[in-house]
PDB file of C-alpha atoms and ligand atoms in Angstrom:
ATOM      1  CA  MET A 791      86.178  99.004  64.919  1.00 95.00           C
ATOM      2  CA  LEU A 792      84.095  96.381  66.698  1.00 98.00           C
ATOM      3  CA  GLU A 793      86.518  93.395  66.243  1.00 97.00           C
ATOM      4  CA  THR A 794      86.522  91.247  69.287  1.00 98.00           C
ATOM      5  CA  THR A 795      89.013  88.642  70.347  1.00 96.00           C
ATOM      6  CA  PHE A 796      87.487  85.838  72.388  1.00 95.00           C
ATOM      7  CA  VAL A 797      89.498  82.805  73.368  1.00 85.00           C
ATOM      8  CA  ASP A 798      91.817  82.422  70.347  1.00 90.00           C
ATOM      9  CA  TYR A 799      89.252  83.682  67.844  1.00 93.00           C
ATOM     10  CA  THR A 800      88.453  87.081  66.352  1.00 96.00           C
ATOM     11  CA  PHE A 801      84.866  87.953  65.667  1.00 97.00           C
ATOM     12  CA  ASN A 802      83.673  90.849  63.546  1.00 97.00           C
ATOM     13  CA  ASN A 803      81.782  92.294  66.532  1.00 98.00           C
ATOM     14  CA  PRO A 804      80.784  91.165  70.037  1.00 98.00           C
ATOM     15  CA  LEU A 805      77.128  90.548  69.214  1.00 98.00           C
ATOM     16  CA  MET A 806      75.358  87.153  69.538  1.00 98.00           C
ATOM     17  CA  ASN A 807      71.849  85.762  69.998  1.00 98.00           C
ATOM     18  CA  ALA A 808      70.935  84.545  73.485  1.00 98.00           C
ATOM     19  CA  SER A 809      70.480  80.788  73.566  1.00 98.00           C
ATOM     20  CA  GLY A 810      66.815  79.947  72.961  1.00 97.00           C
ATOM     21  CA  VAL A 811      66.050  82.747  70.577  1.00 98.00           C
ATOM     22  CA  HIS A 812      66.248  82.054  66.796  1.00 98.00           C
ATOM     23  CA  CYS A 813      68.510  78.989  67.152  1.00 98.00           C
ATOM     24  CA  MET A 814      66.391  75.877  67.404  1.00 98.00           C
ATOM     25  CA  THR A 815      66.596  74.699  63.751  1.00 98.00           C
ATOM     26  CA  GLN A 816      69.219  74.550  61.100  1.00 98.00           C
ATOM     27  CA  LYS A 817      67.341  77.272  59.135  1.00 98.00           C
ATOM     28  CA  GLU A 818      67.342  79.655  62.132  1.00 98.00           C
ATOM     29  CA  MET A 819      71.050  78.993  62.909  1.00 98.00           C
ATOM     30  CA  ASP A 820      71.883  79.568  59.252  1.00 98.00           C
ATOM     31  CA  GLU A 821      70.072  82.834  59.357  1.00 98.00           C
ATOM     32  CA  LEU A 822      72.115  83.961  62.416  1.00 98.00           C
ATOM     33  CA  SER A 823      75.259  82.774  60.721  1.00 97.00           C
ATOM     34  CA  GLU A 824      74.427  84.896  57.661  1.00 97.00           C
ATOM     35  CA  SER A 825      73.346  87.905  59.801  1.00 98.00           C
ATOM     36  CA  ALA A 826      75.626  90.719  61.040  1.00 98.00           C
ATOM     37  CA  ALA A 827      76.001  88.945  64.410  1.00 98.00           C
ATOM     38  CA  GLY A 828      79.651  88.259  65.331  1.00 98.00           C
ATOM     39  CA  ALA A 829      78.768  84.748  66.596  1.00 98.00           C
ATOM     40  CA  PHE A 830      75.800  82.665  67.560  1.00 98.00           C
ATOM     41  CA  VAL A 831      74.887  79.975  70.093  1.00 98.00           C
ATOM     42  CA  THR A 832      72.541  77.001  69.678  1.00 98.00           C
ATOM     43  CA  LYS A 833      69.348  76.295  71.588  1.00 98.00           C
ATOM     44  CA  SER A 834      70.382  74.428  74.803  1.00 98.00           C
ATOM     45  CA  ALA A 835      70.386  70.782  73.878  1.00 98.00           C
ATOM     46  CA  THR A 836      69.368  67.834  75.943  1.00 98.00           C
ATOM     47  CA  LEU A 837      70.488  64.297  75.154  1.00 98.00           C
ATOM     48  CA  GLN A 838      67.124  63.529  73.408  1.00 98.00           C
ATOM     49  CA  HIS A 839      64.760  65.708  71.583  1.00 98.00           C
ATOM     50  CA  ARG A 840      62.307  67.517  73.939  1.00 98.00           C
ATOM     51  CA  ASP A 841      58.935  69.059  73.112  1.00 98.00           C
ATOM     52  CA  GLY A 842      59.217  71.489  76.057  1.00 97.00           C
ATOM     53  CA  ASN A 843      56.289  72.979  77.961  1.00 98.00           C
ATOM     54  CA  PRO A 844      52.761  73.385  76.682  1.00 98.00           C
ATOM     55  CA  GLU A 845      51.835  76.629  74.743  1.00 98.00           C
ATOM     56  CA  PRO A 846      51.370  79.500  75.104  1.00 98.00           C
ATOM     57  CA  ARG A 847      54.908  79.609  76.600  1.00 98.00           C
ATOM     58  CA  TYR A 848      56.471  82.873  75.355  1.00 98.00           C
ATOM     59  CA  TYR A 849      54.829  86.294  75.504  1.00 98.00           C
ATOM     60  CA  ASP A 850      56.187  89.670  74.525  1.00 97.00           C
ATOM     61  CA  VAL A 851      55.268  92.564  76.698  1.00 96.00           C
ATOM     62  CA  PRO A 852      56.081  96.318  76.305  1.00 95.00           C
ATOM     63  CA  LEU A 853      59.125  96.235  78.623  1.00 97.00           C
ATOM     64  CA  GLY A 854      60.410  92.777  77.757  1.00 98.00           C
ATOM     65  CA  SER A 855      59.165  89.205  77.639  1.00 98.00           C
ATOM     66  CA  ILE A 856      58.104  86.278  79.816  1.00 98.00           C
ATOM     67  CA  ASN A 857      58.780  82.709  78.820  1.00 98.00           C
ATOM     68  CA  SER A 858      58.538  79.214  80.124  1.00 98.00           C
ATOM     69  CA  MET A 859      59.689  77.210  77.162  1.00 97.00           C
ATOM     70  CA  GLY A 860      60.939  74.233  79.090  1.00 97.00           C
ATOM     71  CA  LEU A 861      63.964  73.559  76.895  1.00 98.00           C
ATOM     72  CA  PRO A 862      62.317  72.408  73.709  1.00 98.00           C
ATOM     73  CA  ASN A 863      65.108  71.287  71.419  1.00 98.00           C
ATOM     74  CA  LEU A 864      65.990  68.800  68.702  1.00 98.00           C
ATOM     75  CA  GLY A 865      68.510  66.822  70.744  1.00 98.00           C
ATOM     76  CA  LEU A 866      72.262  66.781  71.142  1.00 98.00           C
ATOM     77  CA  GLN A 867      73.021  64.892  67.938  1.00 98.00           C
ATOM     78  CA  TYR A 868      71.090  67.361  65.778  1.00 98.00           C
ATOM     79  CA  TYR A 869      73.190  70.318  66.972  1.00 98.00           C
ATOM     80  CA  LEU A 870      76.414  68.325  66.940  1.00 98.00           C
ATOM     81  CA  ASP A 871      75.758  67.283  63.294  1.00 98.00           C
ATOM     82  CA  TYR A 872      75.106  70.954  62.430  1.00 98.00           C
ATOM     83  CA  ALA A 873      78.250  72.108  64.280  1.00 98.00           C
ATOM     84  CA  LEU A 874      80.508  69.464  62.635  1.00 98.00           C
ATOM     85  CA  ASP A 875      79.165  70.273  59.209  1.00 97.00           C
ATOM     86  CA  ARG A 876      79.552  74.031  59.774  1.00 97.00           C
ATOM     87  CA  GLN A 877      83.126  73.928  60.986  1.00 96.00           C
ATOM     88  CA  ASN A 878      84.210  72.535  57.652  1.00 96.00           C
ATOM     89  CA  LYS A 879      82.842  75.651  55.957  1.00 96.00           C
ATOM     90  CA  PHE A 880      83.603  78.527  58.366  1.00 95.00           C
ATOM     91  CA  GLU A 881      86.630  79.634  60.247  1.00 91.00           C
ATOM     92  CA  THR A 882      84.954  81.402  63.086  1.00 92.00           C
ATOM     93  CA  PRO A 883      83.498  78.964  65.616  1.00 95.00           C
ATOM     94  CA  MET A 884      79.964  78.667  66.918  1.00 97.00           C
ATOM     95  CA  PHE A 885      78.855  78.235  70.573  1.00 98.00           C
ATOM     96  CA  PHE A 886      77.133  74.950  71.455  1.00 98.00           C
ATOM     97  CA  SER A 887      74.805  75.136  74.488  1.00 98.00           C
ATOM     98  CA  VAL A 888      73.770  72.101  76.564  1.00 98.00           C
ATOM     99  CA  ALA A 889      71.406  71.855  79.457  1.00 98.00           C
ATOM    100  CA  GLY A 890      70.932  68.402  80.902  1.00 97.00           C
ATOM    101  CA  MET A 891      68.063  67.441  83.183  1.00 96.00           C
ATOM    102  CA  SER A 892      70.554  65.870  85.612  1.00 96.00           C
ATOM    103  CA  VAL A 893      74.260  65.963  86.501  1.00 96.00           C
ATOM    104  CA  ASP A 894      74.654  62.644  84.753  1.00 97.00           C
ATOM    105  CA  GLU A 895      72.984  63.915  81.538  1.00 98.00           C
ATOM    106  CA  ASN A 896      75.300  66.934  81.473  1.00 98.00           C
ATOM    107  CA  ILE A 897      78.303  64.780  81.897  1.00 98.00           C
ATOM    108  CA  GLU A 898      77.141  62.366  79.245  1.00 98.00           C
ATOM    109  CA  MET A 899      76.579  65.215  76.741  1.00 98.00           C
ATOM    110  CA  LEU A 900      79.886  66.858  77.428  1.00 98.00           C
ATOM    111  CA  LYS A 901      81.607  63.511  76.983  1.00 98.00           C
ATOM    112  CA  VAL A 902      80.042  63.171  73.562  1.00 98.00           C
ATOM    113  CA  ILE A 903      81.258  66.693  72.679  1.00 98.00           C
ATOM    114  CA  GLN A 904      84.742  65.978  74.124  1.00 98.00           C
ATOM    115  CA  GLU A 905      85.074  62.790  72.096  1.00 98.00           C
ATOM    116  CA  SER A 906      83.809  64.393  68.850  1.00 98.00           C
ATOM    117  CA  ASP A 907      85.743  66.423  66.361  1.00 98.00           C
ATOM    118  CA  TYR A 908      83.870  69.549  67.489  1.00 98.00           C
ATOM    119  CA  LYS A 909      86.345  72.487  67.707  1.00 96.00           C
ATOM    120  CA  GLY A 910      84.089  75.300  68.804  1.00 97.00           C
ATOM    121  CA  ILE A 911      83.048  76.695  72.178  1.00 98.00           C
ATOM    122  CA  THR A 912      80.624  74.928  74.518  1.00 98.00           C
ATOM    123  CA  GLU A 913      78.237  76.535  76.977  1.00 98.00           C
ATOM    124  CA  LEU A 914      76.828  74.536  79.911  1.00 98.00           C
ATOM    125  CA  ASN A 915      73.531  76.073  80.913  1.00 98.00           C
ATOM    126  CA  LEU A 916      73.132  75.824  84.687  1.00 98.00           C
ATOM    127  CA  SER A 917      70.337  78.315  84.937  1.00 97.00           C
ATOM    128  CA  CYS A 918      67.124  77.363  83.113  1.00 94.00           C
ATOM    129  CA  PRO A 919      64.263  78.413  85.395  1.00 94.00           C
ATOM    130  CA  ASN A 920      61.498  76.723  83.391  1.00 94.00           C
ATOM    131  CA  VAL A 921      61.567  72.953  83.865  1.00 93.00           C
ATOM    132  CA  PRO A 922      58.890  72.001  86.352  1.00 91.00           C
ATOM    133  CA  GLY A 923      60.420  70.253  89.370  1.00 91.00           C
ATOM    134  CA  LYS A 924      64.065  71.181  88.413  1.00 93.00           C
ATOM    135  CA  PRO A 925      65.474  74.172  90.384  1.00 93.00           C
ATOM    136  CA  GLN A 926      68.112  76.370  88.696  1.00 95.00           C
ATOM    137  CA  VAL A 927      71.352  74.478  89.366  1.00 96.00           C
ATOM    138  CA  ALA A 928      73.558  77.525  89.783  1.00 98.00           C
ATOM    139  CA  TYR A 929      71.595  78.729  92.817  1.00 98.00           C
ATOM    140  CA  ASP A 930      73.028  75.660  94.546  1.00 97.00           C
ATOM    141  CA  PHE A 931      76.712  76.536  95.077  1.00 98.00           C
ATOM    142  CA  PRO A 932      77.991  73.117  96.290  1.00 97.00           C
ATOM    143  CA  LEU A 933      76.203  71.412  93.447  1.00 97.00           C
ATOM    144  CA  THR A 934      77.732  73.810  90.889  1.00 98.00           C
ATOM    145  CA  GLU A 935      81.154  73.033  92.274  1.00 98.00           C
ATOM    146  CA  GLU A 936      80.482  69.269  92.166  1.00 97.00           C
ATOM    147  CA  ILE A 937      79.350  69.505  88.523  1.00 97.00           C
ATOM    148  CA  LEU A 938      82.360  71.606  87.497  1.00 98.00           C
ATOM    149  CA  THR A 939      84.710  69.202  89.301  1.00 98.00           C
ATOM    150  CA  LYS A 940      83.303  66.270  87.405  1.00 98.00           C
ATOM    151  CA  VAL A 941      83.313  68.120  84.071  1.00 98.00           C
ATOM    152  CA  PHE A 942      86.904  69.424  84.262  1.00 98.00           C
ATOM    153  CA  ALA A 943      88.143  65.900  85.151  1.00 98.00           C
ATOM    154  CA  PHE A 944      87.799  65.096  81.417  1.00 98.00           C
ATOM    155  CA  PHE A 945      86.681  68.207  79.350  1.00 98.00           C
ATOM    156  CA  THR A 946      89.519  70.057  77.719  1.00 98.00           C
ATOM    157  CA  LYS A 947      87.734  72.154  75.047  1.00 98.00           C
ATOM    158  CA  PRO A 948      86.774  75.804  75.696  1.00 98.00           C
ATOM    159  CA  LEU A 949      83.858  75.737  78.101  1.00 98.00           C
ATOM    160  CA  GLY A 950      81.630  78.479  79.519  1.00 98.00           C
ATOM    161  CA  ILE A 951      78.627  78.401  81.863  1.00 98.00           C
ATOM    162  CA  LYS A 952      75.363  80.320  81.777  1.00 98.00           C
ATOM    163  CA  LEU A 953      74.418  81.671  85.148  1.00 98.00           C
ATOM    164  CA  PRO A 954      71.151  82.913  86.622  1.00 98.00           C
ATOM    165  CA  PRO A 955      71.075  86.356  88.028  1.00 98.00           C
ATOM    166  CA  TYR A 956      72.270  86.852  91.590  1.00 98.00           C
ATOM    167  CA  PHE A 957      70.903  89.657  93.810  1.00 98.00           C
ATOM    168  CA  ASP A 958      73.202  89.732  96.824  1.00 98.00           C
ATOM    169  CA  LEU A 959      76.824  90.680  97.084  1.00 98.00           C
ATOM    170  CA  ALA A 960      77.535  87.652  99.313  1.00 98.00           C
ATOM    171  CA  HIS A 961      76.185  85.379  96.498  1.00 98.00           C
ATOM    172  CA  PHE A 962      78.548  87.031  93.945  1.00 98.00           C
ATOM    173  CA  ASP A 963      81.473  86.439  96.318  1.00 98.00           C
ATOM    174  CA  GLU A 964      80.450  82.869  96.981  1.00 98.00           C
ATOM    175  CA  MET A 965      79.867  81.914  93.364  1.00 98.00           C
ATOM    176  CA  ALA A 966      82.997  83.716  92.171  1.00 98.00           C
ATOM    177  CA  ASP A 967      85.032  81.659  94.729  1.00 98.00           C
ATOM    178  CA  VAL A 968      83.615  78.446  93.218  1.00 98.00           C
ATOM    179  CA  LEU A 969      84.210  79.498  89.616  1.00 98.00           C
ATOM    180  CA  ASN A 970      87.768  80.708  90.205  1.00 98.00           C
ATOM    181  CA  LYS A 971      88.713  77.104  91.027  1.00 98.00           C
ATOM    182  CA  PHE A 972      88.138  75.989  87.444  1.00 98.00           C
ATOM    183  CA  PRO A 973      89.682  76.731  83.990  1.00 98.00           C
ATOM    184  CA  LEU A 974      86.409  78.169  82.666  1.00 98.00           C
ATOM    185  CA  THR A 975      86.691  80.086  79.393  1.00 98.00           C
ATOM    186  CA  TYR A 976      83.754  82.342  80.347  1.00 98.00           C
ATOM    187  CA  VAL A 977      80.606  82.959  82.339  1.00 98.00           C
ATOM    188  CA  ASN A 978      77.382  84.181  80.665  1.00 98.00           C
ATOM    189  CA  SER A 979      75.458  86.503  82.928  1.00 98.00           C
ATOM    190  CA  VAL A 980      72.451  86.450  83.013  1.00 98.00           C
ATOM    191  CA  ASN A 981      69.753  84.012  82.076  1.00 98.00           C
ATOM    192  CA  SER A 982      66.179  85.336  82.515  1.00 98.00           C
ATOM    193  CA  VAL A 983      65.052  86.533  85.907  1.00 98.00           C
ATOM    194  CA  GLY A 984      63.261  83.332  86.963  1.00 98.00           C
ATOM    195  CA  ASN A 985      59.682  82.918  87.982  1.00 98.00           C
ATOM    196  CA  GLY A 986      58.186  86.361  87.351  1.00 98.00           C
ATOM    197  CA  LEU A 987      54.481  86.722  86.731  1.00 98.00           C
ATOM    198  CA  TYR A 988      52.920  88.931  84.058  1.00 98.00           C
ATOM    199  CA  ILE A 989      49.166  89.418  84.170  1.00 97.00           C
ATOM    200  CA  ASP A 990      46.586  90.556  81.657  1.00 97.00           C
ATOM    201  CA  THR A 991      44.446  92.968  83.702  1.00 97.00           C
ATOM    202  CA  GLU A 992      41.515  92.853  81.355  1.00 98.00           C
ATOM    203  CA  SER A 993      41.114  89.041  81.259  1.00 98.00           C
ATOM    204  CA  GLU A 994      42.420  88.769  84.840  1.00 98.00           C
ATOM    205  CA  GLU A 995      44.547  85.887  83.551  1.00 98.00           C
ATOM    206  CA  VAL A 996      48.191  84.957  83.343  1.00 98.00           C
ATOM    207  CA  VAL A 997      49.732  85.142  79.816  1.00 98.00           C
ATOM    208  CA  ILE A 998      51.614  81.852  79.587  1.00 98.00           C
ATOM    209  CA  LYS A 999      50.360  78.352  80.408  1.00 98.00           C
ATOM    210  CA  PRO A1000      53.163  76.454  82.192  1.00 98.00           C
ATOM    211  CA  LYS A1001      53.610  76.737  85.952  1.00 97.00           C
ATOM    212  CA  ASP A1002      50.339  78.765  86.368  1.00 98.00           C
ATOM    213  CA  GLY A1003      51.962  81.672  84.474  1.00 98.00           C
ATOM    214  CA  PHE A1004      55.318  81.824  86.248  1.00 98.00           C
ATOM    215  CA  GLY A1005      58.191  82.331  83.788  1.00 98.00           C
ATOM    216  CA  GLY A1006      61.570  83.879  83.018  1.00 98.00           C
ATOM    217  CA  ILE A1007      61.545  87.578  82.604  1.00 98.00           C
ATOM    218  CA  GLY A1008      63.837  89.172  79.900  1.00 98.00           C
ATOM    219  CA  GLY A1009      64.229  92.491  78.155  1.00 98.00           C
ATOM    220  CA  GLU A1010      64.355  96.135  79.462  1.00 98.00           C
ATOM    221  CA  TYR A1011      63.096  94.952  82.887  1.00 98.00           C
ATOM    222  CA  ILE A1012      66.298  93.184  83.586  1.00 98.00           C
ATOM    223  CA  LYS A1013      69.039  95.342  82.305  1.00 98.00           C
ATOM    224  CA  PRO A1014      70.176  96.781  85.669  1.00 98.00           C
ATOM    225  CA  THR A1015      70.331  93.278  87.080  1.00 98.00           C
ATOM    226  CA  ALA A1016      72.282  92.006  84.080  1.00 99.00           C
ATOM    227  CA  LEU A1017      74.763  94.869  84.267  1.00 99.00           C
ATOM    228  CA  ALA A1018      75.228  94.344  87.972  1.00 99.00           C
ATOM    229  CA  ASN A1019      76.029  90.674  87.424  1.00 99.00           C
ATOM    230  CA  VAL A1020      78.443  91.389  84.617  1.00 99.00           C
ATOM    231  CA  ARG A1021      80.236  93.965  86.711  1.00 98.00           C
ATOM    232  CA  ALA A1022      80.235  91.828  89.857  1.00 98.00           C
ATOM    233  CA  PHE A1023      81.803  88.868  88.085  1.00 99.00           C
ATOM    234  CA  TYR A1024      84.191  91.023  86.050  1.00 98.00           C
ATOM    235  CA  THR A1025      85.588  92.410  89.268  1.00 98.00           C
ATOM    236  CA  ARG A1026      85.754  89.056  91.063  1.00 98.00           C
ATOM    237  CA  LEU A1027      86.769  86.411  88.566  1.00 98.00           C
ATOM    238  CA  ASN A1028      90.274  85.503  87.428  1.00 98.00           C
ATOM    239  CA  PRO A1029      90.968  87.704  84.335  1.00 97.00           C
ATOM    240  CA  SER A1030      91.340  84.488  82.275  1.00 97.00           C
ATOM    241  CA  ILE A1031      87.581  83.916  82.693  1.00 98.00           C
ATOM    242  CA  LYS A1032      85.777  86.178  80.234  1.00 98.00           C
ATOM    243  CA  ILE A1033      82.217  87.536  80.636  1.00 98.00           C
ATOM    244  CA  ILE A1034      79.383  87.274  78.148  1.00 98.00           C
ATOM    245  CA  GLY A1035      76.835  89.972  79.000  1.00 98.00           C
ATOM    246  CA  THR A1036      73.169  89.057  78.433  1.00 98.00           C
ATOM    247  CA  GLY A1037      70.054  91.006  79.517  1.00 98.00           C
ATOM    248  CA  GLY A1038      68.151  94.073  78.377  1.00 98.00           C
ATOM    249  CA  ILE A1039      69.967  94.840  75.241  1.00 98.00           C
ATOM    250  CA  ARG A1040      67.840  96.827  72.750  1.00 98.00           C
ATOM    251  CA  SER A1041      70.317  99.372  71.372  1.00 98.00           C
ATOM    252  CA  GLY A1042      73.989 100.113  70.762  1.00 98.00           C
ATOM    253  CA  LYS A1043      73.966 102.123  73.937  1.00 98.00           C
ATOM    254  CA  ASP A1044      72.910  98.989  75.979  1.00 98.00           C
ATOM    255  CA  VAL A1045      75.799  97.070  74.386  1.00 98.00           C
ATOM    256  CA  PHE A1046      78.202  99.865  75.291  1.00 98.00           C
ATOM    257  CA  GLU A1047      77.041  99.643  78.910  1.00 99.00           C
ATOM    258  CA  HIS A1048      77.623  95.883  79.031  1.00 98.00           C
ATOM    259  CA  LEU A1049      81.108  96.281  77.557  1.00 98.00           C
ATOM    260  CA  LEU A1050      81.849  99.129  80.026  1.00 98.00           C
ATOM    261  CA  CYS A1051      80.900  96.764  82.863  1.00 98.00           C
ATOM    262  CA  GLY A1052      83.435  94.175  81.575  1.00 98.00           C
ATOM    263  CA  ALA A1053      81.676  91.987  79.010  1.00 98.00           C
ATOM    264  CA  THR A1054      83.735  90.719  76.116  1.00 98.00           C
ATOM    265  CA  MET A1055      80.751  89.420  74.064  1.00 98.00           C
ATOM    266  CA  VAL A1056      77.050  90.247  74.517  1.00 98.00           C
ATOM    267  CA  GLN A1057      73.917  88.274  73.804  1.00 98.00           C
ATOM    268  CA  ILE A1058      70.467  89.537  72.732  1.00 98.00           C
ATOM    269  CA  GLY A1059      67.333  87.549  73.367  1.00 98.00           C
ATOM    270  CA  THR A1060      63.993  89.360  73.828  1.00 98.00           C
ATOM    271  CA  GLU A1061      64.734  92.133  71.245  1.00 98.00           C
ATOM    272  CA  LEU A1062      65.946  89.550  68.758  1.00 98.00           C
ATOM    273  CA  HIS A1063      62.705  87.710  69.139  1.00 98.00           C
ATOM    274  CA  LYS A1064      60.817  91.001  68.565  1.00 97.00           C
ATOM    275  CA  GLU A1065      62.900  92.296  65.559  1.00 98.00           C
ATOM    276  CA  GLY A1066      64.526  89.211  63.927  1.00 98.00           C
ATOM    277  CA  PRO A1067      68.227  88.847  62.891  1.00 98.00           C
ATOM    278  CA  ALA A1068      68.321  92.286  61.130  1.00 98.00           C
ATOM    279  CA  ILE A1069      68.732  93.667  64.650  1.00 98.00           C
ATOM    280  CA  PHE A1070      72.436  92.831  64.579  1.00 98.00           C
ATOM    281  CA  GLU A1071      73.098  95.311  61.761  1.00 98.00           C
ATOM    282  CA  ARG A1072      71.135  98.060  63.492  1.00 98.00           C
ATOM    283  CA  ILE A1073      72.859  97.541  66.856  1.00 98.00           C
ATOM    284  CA  SER A1074      76.345  97.281  65.378  1.00 98.00           C
ATOM    285  CA  LYS A1075      75.755 100.587  63.601  1.00 98.00           C
ATOM    286  CA  GLU A1076      74.505 102.251  66.741  1.00 98.00           C
ATOM    287  CA  LEU A1077      77.478 100.979  68.786  1.00 98.00           C
ATOM    288  CA  GLU A1078      79.923 102.284  66.161  1.00 98.00           C
ATOM    289  CA  GLU A1079      78.175 105.650  66.108  1.00 98.00           C
ATOM    290  CA  LEU A1080      78.362 105.947  69.880  1.00 98.00           C
ATOM    291  CA  MET A1081      82.002 104.944  69.956  1.00 98.00           C
ATOM    292  CA  THR A1082      82.834 107.448  67.264  1.00 98.00           C
ATOM    293  CA  GLU A1083      80.998 110.237  69.160  1.00 98.00           C
ATOM    294  CA  LYS A1084      83.020 109.309  72.292  1.00 98.00           C
ATOM    295  CA  GLY A1085      86.262 109.162  70.350  1.00 98.00           C
ATOM    296  CA  TYR A1086      86.900 105.414  70.756  1.00 98.00           C
ATOM    297  CA  HIS A1087      88.495 103.378  68.016  1.00 98.00           C
ATOM    298  CA  SER A1088      88.257  99.968  69.598  1.00 98.00           C
ATOM    299  CA  ILE A1089      86.287  98.245  72.345  1.00 98.00           C
ATOM    300  CA  ASP A1090      89.440  97.486  74.308  1.00 97.00           C
ATOM    301  CA  GLU A1091      89.822 101.239  74.961  1.00 98.00           C
ATOM    302  CA  PHE A1092      86.755 101.188  77.313  1.00 98.00           C
ATOM    303  CA  ARG A1093      85.947  97.597  78.143  1.00 98.00           C
ATOM    304  CA  GLY A1094      85.636  97.157  81.947  1.00 98.00           C
ATOM    305  CA  LYS A1095      86.480 100.820  82.628  1.00 98.00           C
ATOM    306  CA  LEU A1096      83.265 101.736  84.412  1.00 98.00           C
ATOM    307  CA  LYS A1097      83.945 104.608  86.833  1.00 98.00           C
ATOM    308  CA  SER A1098      82.844 104.788  90.467  1.00 97.00           C
ATOM    309  CA  ILE A1099      81.893 108.087  92.089  1.00 97.00           C
ATOM    310  CA  VAL A1100      84.878 109.311  94.196  1.00 94.00           C
ATOM    311  CA  ASP A1101      85.027 112.381  96.368  1.00 87.00           C
TER     312      ASP A1101
HETATM  313  C1  SIN B1271      63.747  77.479  78.187  1.00 57.55           C
HETATM  314  O1  SIN B1271      63.867  76.694  77.288  1.00 57.55           O
HETATM  315  O2  SIN B1271      62.876  77.377  79.054  1.00 57.55           O
HETATM  316  C2  SIN B1271      64.617  78.726  78.263  1.00 57.55           C
HETATM  317  C3  SIN B1271      66.004  78.336  78.388  1.00 57.55           C
HETATM  318  C4  SIN B1271      66.637  78.896  79.567  1.00 57.55           C
HETATM  319  O3  SIN B1271      66.119  79.747  80.255  1.00 57.55           O
HETATM  320  O4  SIN B1271      67.794  78.422  79.879  1.00 57.55           O
END
């Protein structure tokens, strides 16, 4: 019932982790691979191993989370070795996320992936809000176009990009015009809402250390923004560019809403961090129950079919 075709692959369901949550080490990725998730994505890699920002750098709050991890990861080669080994054992592909500190680093990493035997899907993260001194790339439209022009001059494997949330219809239009120029496989909307501030009233202190407490907000707080971004890009992008919906998913109903807005796959971050990989079984079941109640037999029957209010 939940089977999902994405690129040329069929996944058991559309559920994935969001990059950064439960995907740093081989053990965590194996746990995702063995879970009920349809697919999984690695932590965003940089060319070299990175320790990331000082701790505390992730904090769960009742309506979501705040983080400023700063891209801690074990380096490109670690994830590439894992991916190459895994593809000899499994038919369904994984997603490999990269987030360079510069245009050149992104190009260098994508060249390594292009020249390798890696057959899966690659995600270029242009939206991390947490590296001090490095603005979120995809808020700079000309820079995004420049990067994609350089990338698609040599990269021929399936490639998606992870976007930050946008908040203005003019920005959706402008970014969609840029993205429609390229043979992207997908866009992933949204990364965390950058540079929020969560405060502990009692101690009168921020809750994470980096950037004086400023960090990316995830979870329930951001679902309406995530849905708007999914819908805005679904209605603006070439149909060949699929959407991965990320943001605020805690239940099967939340997944249903992302799919209704046009997402093909969905990713779960904050709630996966709170519940662990068993969440995928719970949410698949909830989604199936909701679809049964509504009389749907497959996701394709309602994907993207959000209704507007007409007179
Ligand atoms: C981080 O490592 O800071 C989170 C990754 C991201 O937001 O892209």
